[in-house]
Coordinates of C-alpha atoms and ligand atoms in Angstrom, one line a residue:
Chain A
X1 CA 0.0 0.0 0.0
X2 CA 1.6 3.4 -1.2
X3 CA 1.5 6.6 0.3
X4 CA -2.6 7.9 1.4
X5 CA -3.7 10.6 -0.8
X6 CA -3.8 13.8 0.9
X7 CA -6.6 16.5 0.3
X8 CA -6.8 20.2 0.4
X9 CA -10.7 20.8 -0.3
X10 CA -12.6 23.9 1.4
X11 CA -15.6 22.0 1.8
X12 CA -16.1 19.3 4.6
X13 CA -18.8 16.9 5.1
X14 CA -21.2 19.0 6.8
X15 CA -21.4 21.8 4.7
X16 CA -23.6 19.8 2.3
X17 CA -25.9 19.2 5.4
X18 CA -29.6 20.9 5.8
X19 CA -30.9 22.1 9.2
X20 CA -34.0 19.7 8.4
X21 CA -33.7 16.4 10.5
X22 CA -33.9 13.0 8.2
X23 CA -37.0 11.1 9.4
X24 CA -35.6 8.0 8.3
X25 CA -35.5 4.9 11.1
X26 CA -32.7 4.9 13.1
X27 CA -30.6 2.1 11.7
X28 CA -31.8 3.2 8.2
X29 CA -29.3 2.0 5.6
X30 CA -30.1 5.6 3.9
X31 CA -27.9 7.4 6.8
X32 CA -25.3 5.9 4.9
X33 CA -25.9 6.4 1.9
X34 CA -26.1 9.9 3.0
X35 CA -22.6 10.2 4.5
X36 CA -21.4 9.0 1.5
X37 CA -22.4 11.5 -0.6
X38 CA -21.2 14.2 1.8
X39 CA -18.1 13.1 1.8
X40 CA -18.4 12.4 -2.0
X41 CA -18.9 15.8 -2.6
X42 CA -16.8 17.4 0.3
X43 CA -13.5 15.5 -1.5
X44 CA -14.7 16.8 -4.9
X45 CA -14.9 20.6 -3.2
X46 CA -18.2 21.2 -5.1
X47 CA -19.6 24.3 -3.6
X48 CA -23.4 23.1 -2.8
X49 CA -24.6 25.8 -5.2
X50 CA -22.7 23.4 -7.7
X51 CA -24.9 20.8 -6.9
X52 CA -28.7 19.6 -7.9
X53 CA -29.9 16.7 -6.1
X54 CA -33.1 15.0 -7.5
X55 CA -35.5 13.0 -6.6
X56 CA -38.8 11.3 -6.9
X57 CA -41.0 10.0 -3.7
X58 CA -39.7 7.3 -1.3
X59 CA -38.4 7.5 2.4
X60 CA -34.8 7.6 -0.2
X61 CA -36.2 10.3 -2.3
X62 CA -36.4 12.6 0.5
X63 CA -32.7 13.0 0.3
X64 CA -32.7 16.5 -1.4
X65 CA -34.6 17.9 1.7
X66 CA -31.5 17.0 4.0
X67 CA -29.0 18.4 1.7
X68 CA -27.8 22.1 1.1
X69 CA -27.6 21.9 -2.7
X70 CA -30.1 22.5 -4.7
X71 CA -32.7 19.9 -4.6
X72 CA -36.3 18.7 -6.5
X73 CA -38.2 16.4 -4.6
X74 CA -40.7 15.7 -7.5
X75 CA -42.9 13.1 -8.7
X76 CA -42.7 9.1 -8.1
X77 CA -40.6 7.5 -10.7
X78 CA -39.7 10.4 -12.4
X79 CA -37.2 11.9 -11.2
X80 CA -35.0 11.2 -14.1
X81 CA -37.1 13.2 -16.7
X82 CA -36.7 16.5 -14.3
X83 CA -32.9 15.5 -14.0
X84 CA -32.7 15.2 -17.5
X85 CA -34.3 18.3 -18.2
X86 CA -32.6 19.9 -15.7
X87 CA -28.6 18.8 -16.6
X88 CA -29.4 19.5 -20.3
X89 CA -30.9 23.5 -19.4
X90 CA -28.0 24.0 -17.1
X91 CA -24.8 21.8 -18.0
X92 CA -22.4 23.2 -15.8
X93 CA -24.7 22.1 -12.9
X94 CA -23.5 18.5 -11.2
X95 CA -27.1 16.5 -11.9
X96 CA -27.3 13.7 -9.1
X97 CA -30.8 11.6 -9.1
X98 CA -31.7 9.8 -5.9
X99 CA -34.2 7.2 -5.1
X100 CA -35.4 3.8 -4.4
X101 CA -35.6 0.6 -6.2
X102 CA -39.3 1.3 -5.8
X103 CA -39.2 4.7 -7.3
X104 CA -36.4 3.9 -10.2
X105 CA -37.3 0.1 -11.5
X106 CA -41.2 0.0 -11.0
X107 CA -43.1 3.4 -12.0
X108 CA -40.1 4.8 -13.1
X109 CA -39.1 1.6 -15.0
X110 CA -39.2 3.0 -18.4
X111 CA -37.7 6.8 -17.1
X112 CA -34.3 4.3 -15.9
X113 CA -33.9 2.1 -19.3
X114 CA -34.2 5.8 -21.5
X115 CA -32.1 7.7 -18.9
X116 CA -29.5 4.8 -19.3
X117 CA -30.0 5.1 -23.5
X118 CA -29.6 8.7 -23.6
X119 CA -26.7 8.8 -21.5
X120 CA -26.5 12.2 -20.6
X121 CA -24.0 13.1 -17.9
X122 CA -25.3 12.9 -14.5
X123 CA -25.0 10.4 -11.8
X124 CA -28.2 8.1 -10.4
X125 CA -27.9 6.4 -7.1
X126 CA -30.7 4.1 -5.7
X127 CA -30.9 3.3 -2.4
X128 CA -32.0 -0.1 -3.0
X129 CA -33.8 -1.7 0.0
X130 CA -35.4 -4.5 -1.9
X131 CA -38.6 -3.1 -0.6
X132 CA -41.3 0.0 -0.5
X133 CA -40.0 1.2 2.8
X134 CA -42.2 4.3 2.7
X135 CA -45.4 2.7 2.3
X136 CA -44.9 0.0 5.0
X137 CA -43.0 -2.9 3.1
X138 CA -45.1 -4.0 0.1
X139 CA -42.3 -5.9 -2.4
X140 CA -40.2 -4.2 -4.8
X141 CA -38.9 -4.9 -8.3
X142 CA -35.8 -6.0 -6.5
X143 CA -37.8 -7.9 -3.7
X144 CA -36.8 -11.9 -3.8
X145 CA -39.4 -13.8 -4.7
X146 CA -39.6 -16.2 -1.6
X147 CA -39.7 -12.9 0.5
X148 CA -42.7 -13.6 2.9
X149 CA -44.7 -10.8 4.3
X150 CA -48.5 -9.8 5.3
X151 CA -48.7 -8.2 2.2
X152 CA -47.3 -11.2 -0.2
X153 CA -47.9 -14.7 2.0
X154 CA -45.6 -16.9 0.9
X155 CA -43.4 -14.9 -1.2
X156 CA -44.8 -13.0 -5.4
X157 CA -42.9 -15.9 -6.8
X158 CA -41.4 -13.4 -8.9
X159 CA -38.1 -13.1 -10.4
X160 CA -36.0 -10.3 -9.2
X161 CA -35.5 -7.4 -11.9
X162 CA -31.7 -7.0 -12.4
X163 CA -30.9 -3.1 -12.4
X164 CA -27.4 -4.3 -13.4
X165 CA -27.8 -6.0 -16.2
X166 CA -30.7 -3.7 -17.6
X167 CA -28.6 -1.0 -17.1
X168 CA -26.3 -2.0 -19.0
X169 CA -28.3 -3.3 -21.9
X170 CA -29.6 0.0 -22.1
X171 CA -26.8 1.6 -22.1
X172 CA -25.3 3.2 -18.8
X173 CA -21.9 4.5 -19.0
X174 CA -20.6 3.5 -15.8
X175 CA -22.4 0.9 -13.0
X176 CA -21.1 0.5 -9.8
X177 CA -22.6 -1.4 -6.6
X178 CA -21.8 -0.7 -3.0
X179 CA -23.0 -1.1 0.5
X180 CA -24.6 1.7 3.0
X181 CA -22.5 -0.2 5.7
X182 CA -19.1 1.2 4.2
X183 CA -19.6 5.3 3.1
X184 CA -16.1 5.7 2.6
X185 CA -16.6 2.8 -0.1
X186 CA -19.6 4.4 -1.8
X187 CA -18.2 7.8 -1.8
X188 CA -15.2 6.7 -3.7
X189 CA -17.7 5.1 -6.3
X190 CA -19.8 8.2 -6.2
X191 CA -16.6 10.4 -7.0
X192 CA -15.4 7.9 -9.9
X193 CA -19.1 8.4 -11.3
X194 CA -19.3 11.6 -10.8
X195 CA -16.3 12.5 -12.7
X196 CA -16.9 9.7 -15.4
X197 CA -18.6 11.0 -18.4
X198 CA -22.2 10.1 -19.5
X199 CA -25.1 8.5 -17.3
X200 CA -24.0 6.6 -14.3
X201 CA -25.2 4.1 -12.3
X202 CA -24.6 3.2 -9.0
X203 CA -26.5 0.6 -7.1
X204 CA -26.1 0.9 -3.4
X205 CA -27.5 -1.9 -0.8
X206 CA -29.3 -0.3 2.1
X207 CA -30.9 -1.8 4.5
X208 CA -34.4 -1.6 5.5
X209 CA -34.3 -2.1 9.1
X210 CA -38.1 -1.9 9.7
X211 CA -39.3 -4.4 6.8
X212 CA -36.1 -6.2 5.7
X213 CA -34.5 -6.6 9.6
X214 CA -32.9 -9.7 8.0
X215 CA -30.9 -7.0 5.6
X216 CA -29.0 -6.4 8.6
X217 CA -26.8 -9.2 7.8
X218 CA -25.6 -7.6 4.4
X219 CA -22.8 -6.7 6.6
X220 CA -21.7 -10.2 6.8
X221 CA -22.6 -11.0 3.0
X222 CA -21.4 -8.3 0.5
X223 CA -17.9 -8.7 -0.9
X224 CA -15.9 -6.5 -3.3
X225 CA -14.8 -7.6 -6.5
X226 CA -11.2 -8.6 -7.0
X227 CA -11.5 -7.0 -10.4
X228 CA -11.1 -3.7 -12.4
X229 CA -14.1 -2.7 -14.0
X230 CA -14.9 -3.5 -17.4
X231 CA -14.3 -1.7 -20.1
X232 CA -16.3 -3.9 -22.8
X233 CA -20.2 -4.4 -22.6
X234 CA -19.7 -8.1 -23.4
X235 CA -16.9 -8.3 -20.7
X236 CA -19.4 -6.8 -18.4
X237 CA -22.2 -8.8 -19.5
X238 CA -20.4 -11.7 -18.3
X239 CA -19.9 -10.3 -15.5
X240 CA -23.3 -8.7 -14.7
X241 CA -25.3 -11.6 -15.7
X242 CA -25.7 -14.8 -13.2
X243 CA -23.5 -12.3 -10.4
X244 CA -24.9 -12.8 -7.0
X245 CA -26.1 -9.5 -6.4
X246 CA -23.7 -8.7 -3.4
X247 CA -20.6 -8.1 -5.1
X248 CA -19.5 -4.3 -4.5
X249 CA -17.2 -2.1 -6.7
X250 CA -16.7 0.0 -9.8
X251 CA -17.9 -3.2 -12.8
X252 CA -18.3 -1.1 -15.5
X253 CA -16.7 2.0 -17.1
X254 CA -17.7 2.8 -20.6
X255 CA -16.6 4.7 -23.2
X256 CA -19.7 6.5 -25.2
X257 CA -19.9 9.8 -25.6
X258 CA -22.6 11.5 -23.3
X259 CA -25.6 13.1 -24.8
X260 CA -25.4 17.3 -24.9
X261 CA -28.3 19.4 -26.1
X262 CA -27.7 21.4 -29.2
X263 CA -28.7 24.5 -28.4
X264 CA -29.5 27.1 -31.1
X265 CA -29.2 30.4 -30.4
X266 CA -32.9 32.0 -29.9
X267 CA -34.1 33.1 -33.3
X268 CA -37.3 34.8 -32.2
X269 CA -37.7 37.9 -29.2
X270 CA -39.7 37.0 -26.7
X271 CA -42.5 39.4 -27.4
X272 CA -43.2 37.2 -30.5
X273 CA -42.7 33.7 -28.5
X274 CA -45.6 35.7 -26.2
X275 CA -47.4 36.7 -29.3
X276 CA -47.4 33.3 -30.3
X277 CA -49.2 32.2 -27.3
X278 CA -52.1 34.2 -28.1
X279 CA -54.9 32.5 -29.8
Chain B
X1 CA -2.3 -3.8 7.3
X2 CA -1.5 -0.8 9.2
X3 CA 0.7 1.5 6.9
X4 CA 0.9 4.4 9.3
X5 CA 3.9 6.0 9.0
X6 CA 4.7 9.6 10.1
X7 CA 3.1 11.3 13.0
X8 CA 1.2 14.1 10.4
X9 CA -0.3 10.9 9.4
X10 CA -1.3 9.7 12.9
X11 CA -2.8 13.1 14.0
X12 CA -5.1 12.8 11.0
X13 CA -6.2 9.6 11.5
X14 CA -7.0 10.6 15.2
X15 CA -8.7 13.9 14.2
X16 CA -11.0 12.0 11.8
X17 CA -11.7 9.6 14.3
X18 CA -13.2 12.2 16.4
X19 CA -14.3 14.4 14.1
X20 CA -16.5 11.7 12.4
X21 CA -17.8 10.1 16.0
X22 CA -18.9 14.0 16.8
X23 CA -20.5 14.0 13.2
X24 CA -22.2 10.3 13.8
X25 CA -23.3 11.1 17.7
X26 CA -25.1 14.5 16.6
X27 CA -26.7 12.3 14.0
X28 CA -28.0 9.6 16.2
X29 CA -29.4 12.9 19.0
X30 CA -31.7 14.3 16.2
X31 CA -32.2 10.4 15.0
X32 CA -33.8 10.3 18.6
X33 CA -35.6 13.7 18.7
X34 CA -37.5 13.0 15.8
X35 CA -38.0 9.7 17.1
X36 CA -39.1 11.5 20.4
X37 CA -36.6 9.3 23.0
X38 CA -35.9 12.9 24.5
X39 CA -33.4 10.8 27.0
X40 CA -31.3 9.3 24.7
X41 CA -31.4 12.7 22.3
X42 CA -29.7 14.2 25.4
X43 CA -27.0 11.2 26.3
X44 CA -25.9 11.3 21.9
X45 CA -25.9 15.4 22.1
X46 CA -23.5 15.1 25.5
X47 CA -21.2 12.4 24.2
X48 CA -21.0 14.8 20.8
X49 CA -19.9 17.6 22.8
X50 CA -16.9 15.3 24.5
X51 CA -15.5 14.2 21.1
X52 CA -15.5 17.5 20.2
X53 CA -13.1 18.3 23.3
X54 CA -10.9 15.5 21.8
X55 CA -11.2 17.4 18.3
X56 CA -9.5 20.1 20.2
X57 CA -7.2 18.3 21.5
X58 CA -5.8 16.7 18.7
X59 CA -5.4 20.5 16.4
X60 CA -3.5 21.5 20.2
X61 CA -1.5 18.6 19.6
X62 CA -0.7 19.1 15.7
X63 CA 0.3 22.9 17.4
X64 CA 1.3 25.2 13.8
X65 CA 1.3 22.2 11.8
X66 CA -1.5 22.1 9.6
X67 CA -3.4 18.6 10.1
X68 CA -3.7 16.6 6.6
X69 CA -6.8 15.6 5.5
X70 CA -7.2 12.5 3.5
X71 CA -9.5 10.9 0.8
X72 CA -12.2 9.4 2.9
X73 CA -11.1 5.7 1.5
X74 CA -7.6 6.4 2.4
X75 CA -7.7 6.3 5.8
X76 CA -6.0 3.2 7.2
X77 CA -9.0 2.0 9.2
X78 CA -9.1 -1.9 10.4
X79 CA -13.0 -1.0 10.2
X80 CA -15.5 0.0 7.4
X81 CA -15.7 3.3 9.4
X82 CA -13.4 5.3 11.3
X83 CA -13.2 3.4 14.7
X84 CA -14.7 5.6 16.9
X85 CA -18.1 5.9 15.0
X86 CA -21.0 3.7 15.8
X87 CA -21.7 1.9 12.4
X88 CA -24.8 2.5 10.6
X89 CA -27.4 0.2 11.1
X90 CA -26.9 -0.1 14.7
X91 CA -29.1 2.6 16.3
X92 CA -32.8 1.9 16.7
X93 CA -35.2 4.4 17.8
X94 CA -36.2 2.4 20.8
X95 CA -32.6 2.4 22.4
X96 CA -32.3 2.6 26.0
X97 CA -29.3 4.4 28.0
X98 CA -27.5 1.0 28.6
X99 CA -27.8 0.2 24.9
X100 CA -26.1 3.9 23.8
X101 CA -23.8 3.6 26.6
X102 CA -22.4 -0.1 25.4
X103 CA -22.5 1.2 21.6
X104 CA -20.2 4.0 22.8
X105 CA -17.8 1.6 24.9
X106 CA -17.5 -0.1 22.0
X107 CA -16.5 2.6 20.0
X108 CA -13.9 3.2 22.7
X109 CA -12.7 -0.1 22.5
X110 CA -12.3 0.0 18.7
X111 CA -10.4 3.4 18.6
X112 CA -8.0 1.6 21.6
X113 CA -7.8 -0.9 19.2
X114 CA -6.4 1.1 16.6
X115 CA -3.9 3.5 18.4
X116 CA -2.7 -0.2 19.9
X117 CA -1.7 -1.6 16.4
X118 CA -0.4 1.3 15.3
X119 CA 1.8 1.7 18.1
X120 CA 2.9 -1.7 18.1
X121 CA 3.2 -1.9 14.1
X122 CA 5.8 1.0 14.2
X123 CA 9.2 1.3 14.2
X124 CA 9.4 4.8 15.0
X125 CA 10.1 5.3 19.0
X126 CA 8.0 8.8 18.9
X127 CA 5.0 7.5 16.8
X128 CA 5.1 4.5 19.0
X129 CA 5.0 6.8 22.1
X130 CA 2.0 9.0 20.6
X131 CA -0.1 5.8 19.8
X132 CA 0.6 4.0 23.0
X133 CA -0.4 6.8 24.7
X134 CA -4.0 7.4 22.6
X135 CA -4.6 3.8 22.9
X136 CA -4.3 4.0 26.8
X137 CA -6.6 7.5 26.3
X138 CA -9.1 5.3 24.6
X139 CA -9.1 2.5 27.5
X140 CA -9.7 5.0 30.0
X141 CA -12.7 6.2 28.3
X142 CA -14.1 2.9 27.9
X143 CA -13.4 1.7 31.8
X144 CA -15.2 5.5 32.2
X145 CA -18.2 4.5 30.6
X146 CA -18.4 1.4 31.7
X147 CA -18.8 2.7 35.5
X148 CA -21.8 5.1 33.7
X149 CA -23.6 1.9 32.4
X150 CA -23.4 0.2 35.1
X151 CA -26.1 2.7 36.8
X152 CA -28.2 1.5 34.2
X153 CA -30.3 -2.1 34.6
X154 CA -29.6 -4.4 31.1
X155 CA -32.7 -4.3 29.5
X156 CA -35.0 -7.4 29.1
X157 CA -35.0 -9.2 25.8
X158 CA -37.6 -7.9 23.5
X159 CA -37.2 -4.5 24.0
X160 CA -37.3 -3.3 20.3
X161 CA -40.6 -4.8 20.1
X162 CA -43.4 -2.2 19.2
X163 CA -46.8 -2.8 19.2
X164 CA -47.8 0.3 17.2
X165 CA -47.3 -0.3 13.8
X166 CA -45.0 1.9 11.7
X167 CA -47.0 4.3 10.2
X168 CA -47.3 5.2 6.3
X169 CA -46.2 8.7 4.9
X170 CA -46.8 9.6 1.6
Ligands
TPP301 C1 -48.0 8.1 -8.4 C2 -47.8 7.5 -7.0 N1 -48.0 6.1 -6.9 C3 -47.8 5.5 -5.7 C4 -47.3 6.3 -4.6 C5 -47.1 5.6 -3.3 N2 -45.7 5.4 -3.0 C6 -45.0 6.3 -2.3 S1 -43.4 5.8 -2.0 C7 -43.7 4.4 -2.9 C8 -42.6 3.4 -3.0 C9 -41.3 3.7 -2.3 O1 -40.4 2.7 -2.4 P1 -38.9 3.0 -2.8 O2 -38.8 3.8 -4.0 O3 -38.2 1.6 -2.9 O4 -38.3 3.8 -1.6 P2 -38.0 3.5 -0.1 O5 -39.2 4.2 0.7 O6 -38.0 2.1 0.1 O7 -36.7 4.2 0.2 C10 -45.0 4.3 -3.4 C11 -45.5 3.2 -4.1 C12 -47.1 7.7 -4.8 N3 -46.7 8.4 -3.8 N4 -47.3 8.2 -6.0

C-alpha cells in the first residue's frame, strides 16, 4: 500500500448538510448512503450551489430535503425526466438523481432504461432496500421472490429485476454497486461516477431495518470484486449476468460519448414567442 | 495492514476519528428527537460535545502544523468506518441508556484498538509513544463508561418490540 492521498478541499462533510432532520429509522441503511455522498462531494470541493440533487418519492427520495444543494423532490418515478431536463438546461450544474428501487425500477421503469439510453451526464444512485420502505414494506422490483410478508404470504414468486444487467443493456456508461454499511466505499464510487462522463449508475444496498431486519446481515454477506471494471459491454455482460447481487465495486466504465443538447441560439424575441401564445 | 507512518499521518487519522464520531453522535441525537426518546437525544448530544473536546485536542497537539486531510477511503481504518463511530445500522429508535452507553464503549474499544496496532506496528520510537499513549486515552474512556452503564439495569429481551405499527407517509 503506497503513500494515502492527501486532500486540500474547502468544503467538509457537513457543509452539504440541511438544518431539516432525516425522518428516516434509526438504523436506516439511507444514513449511509447519506454520509457517502457528503463526503463524496466534500472530497470533490463542489460548492453546494454546484450541486442539484433529484429525486422522486420514497423515504430515499427525501434526500434532497437533508442536503444544502439545490434539490427537487418531484414526482414518483420520475425523477429522471426532471434530472434530465434539468442537466441538459443547465450543463455546468452536477445533476445527481436519488431514489429507491421502488421509485427507479417500478413506476419509473421506463424513465431508468431511457435515462441509461440517452446517457446524458449525471450520476443516479438508488438506495436499494429490496422493498417500499415508505409505504410499510409491500415488495419491490428487487424484492426476492420467496420474500414472505403480510402483504405477499408466501413470497410474489417473482423473479427479481436485475438493475445491473438492464442497465447496462440500455446503455449506462458506468455501474457500480456498493453497500450503505461502508460510506467511505460508496463515496469513492460516487466520486469515480461523478467524474466519469455520461449517465451513471450506481446501485447501493441499504438496509431496510423496519421491513427487511434480515438485511442487517448484508454486513456479513457483500464482498468486493477482485477486479477492475470493465471496459467492454460483453466483458461486463459476463460479469453482470448470473452475479450474486452482493458483489461491491466499480464493474463497468464505458466509453460512449454522453448526450449534450444542441442549443441554437434563440431566433425569435420574446415578445413574438408571447405573441405566439395568443390565440 | 496498518501503513501508518509519520506522525502528520497519525494526528489525521485521530482527528477523523473524532471528528467523524462528533458528526455520527449528533446524527444519532436528532435520529432520537425526531424519534421522540428525549433521554437518549440528550445522552448522543453530551457524548457529541466530548468528542468534540478530543477534536481540540488533537489540532493543540498538531500545534502550527497544519493537520492533513485524506480521501475518505484512504484512511488506514481496520473498520469499514473510522473506529470511533458507531456503524450505521446499529441505532434503533427504541434504544435505551445501557444500549447507547455499550455502543459507545465499543467505539472506545475499537479506537484503543487502533492506536494499539499502530503503536505496536511502528518502528518509529516517537509514533510508538503517541499511539501508546491514545490507545491508553481510549481505555480509559471505555473503563469511564463502563462505571456510567453500570447505573443502568440491562434491559430485558424484546425490548425493540413495538406494538404500534410503523405508520405510512406519503
Ligand atoms: C403516483 C404514485 N403512486 C404511488 C405512490 C405511493 N408510494 C409512495 S413511495 C412508494 C414506493 C417507495 O419505495 P422505494 O422507492 O423503494 O423507496 P423507499 O421508501 O424504500 O426508500 C410508493 C409506491 C405515490 N406516492 N405516487
Amino acid at each position: 500500500m503506497g503513500k494515502p492521498e492527501v486532500i486540500t478541499p474547502k468544503h467538509t462533510a457537513k457543509d452539504y448538510k440541511s438544518a431539516v432532520k432525516p425522518v428516516w429509522c434509526p438504523g436506516c441503511g439511507h444514513f449511509g448512503v447519506q454520509s457517502a455522498l457528503f463526503r463524496a462531494l466534500a472530497y470533490l470541493d463542489l460548492p453546494p450551489q454546484q450541486v442539484a440533487v433529484i429525486s422522486g418519492i420514497g423515504c430515499s427520495s427525501r434526500l434532497p430535503n437533508y442536503t444544502a444543494c439545490y434539490g427537487f423532490h418531484g414526482v414518483h418515478g420520475r425523477a429522471l425526466a426532471v434530472a434530465t431536463g434539468l442537466k441538459l438546461a443547465r450543463p455546468e450544474l452536477t445533476v445527481l438523481t436519488v431514489g429507491g428501487d421502488g421509485d427507479g425500477f417500478s413506476i419509473g421503469g421506463n424513465h431508468f432504461l431511457h435515462a441509461c439510453r440517452r446517457n446524458v451526464d449525471m450520476t443516479y444512485i438508488v438506495m436499494d432496500n429490496e422493498v417500499y420502505g415508505m409505504t410499510k414494506g409491500q415488495p419491490s422490483p428487487t424484492t426476492p421472490p420467496d420474500w414472505d410478508s403480510k402483504i405477499a404470504p408466501g413470497g410474489t414468486g417473482i423473479n427479481p429485476f436485475l438493475p445491473l444487467a438492464v442497465a447496462l443493456a440500455s446503455g449506462a456508461n458506468f455501474i457500480a454497486r456498493g453497500y450503505a454499511g461502508d460510506p467511505n466505499d460508496v463515496a469513492r464510487m460516487l466520486v469515480e461516477a461523478i467524474r466519469h462522463p455520461g449517465f451513471s449508475f450506481v446501485q447501493v444496498l441499504s438496509q431496510c431495518i423496519t421491513y427487511r431486519p434480515e438485511e442487517k446481515e448484508w454486513k456479513h454477506s457483500v464482498h468486493a470484486s477482485p477486479e477492475e471494471p470493465a471496459t467492454t459491454m460483453v466483458a461486463a455482460a459476463q460479469r453482470l449476468v448470473g452475479e450474486d447481487s452482493l458483489t461491491t465495486g466499480v464493474l463497468y466504465k464505458g466509453e460512449r460519448l454522453s448526450y449534450t443538447a444542441h442549443i441554437h441560439p434563440v431566433q425569435r424575441s420574446l415578445a413574438e414567442i408571447e405573441e405566439s401564445f395568443v390565440l | 495492514m496498518n501503513t501508518i507512518t509519520t506522525l502528520e499521518e497519525l494526528l489525521a487519522h485521530a482527528h477523523a476519528l473524532e471528528s467523524e464520531a462528533v458528526e455520527r453522535y449528533e446524527e444519532m441525537a436528532e435520529q432520537m428527537e425526531v424519534h421522540n426518546n428525549p433521554e437518549l437525544a440528550e445522552l448522543f448530544h453530551k457524548m457529541a460535545a466530548v468528542e468534540r473536546k478530543h477534536v481540540d485536542k488533537v489540532e493543540h497537539l498538531a500545534g502550527d502544523n497544519p493537520l492533513l486531510r485524506l480521501a475518505p477511503w484512504e484512511y488506514r481504518w481496520q473498520t469499514q468506518e473510522a473506529p470511533e463511530s458507531v456503524p450505521v445500522g446499529h441505532s434503533h429508535y427504541r434504544l435505551t441508556p445501557y444500549h447507547a452507553l455499550s455502543l459507545m464503549i465499543a467505539c472506545e474499544e475499537r479506537a484503543q484498538a487502533f492506536f494499539a496496532e499502530v503503536a505496536r506496528a511502528t518502528p518509529d520510537s516517537t509514533l510508538r509513544t503517541m499511539a501508546a499513549q491514545m490507545a491508553e486515552e481510549e481505555t480509559h474512556h471505555a473503563e469511564l463508561l463502563r462505571q456510567w452503564r453500570s447505573r443502568y439495569p440491562e434491559p430485558e429481551p424484546g425490548w425493540e418490540v413495538d406494538l404500534d405499527e410503523p405508520v405510512s407517509q406519503e
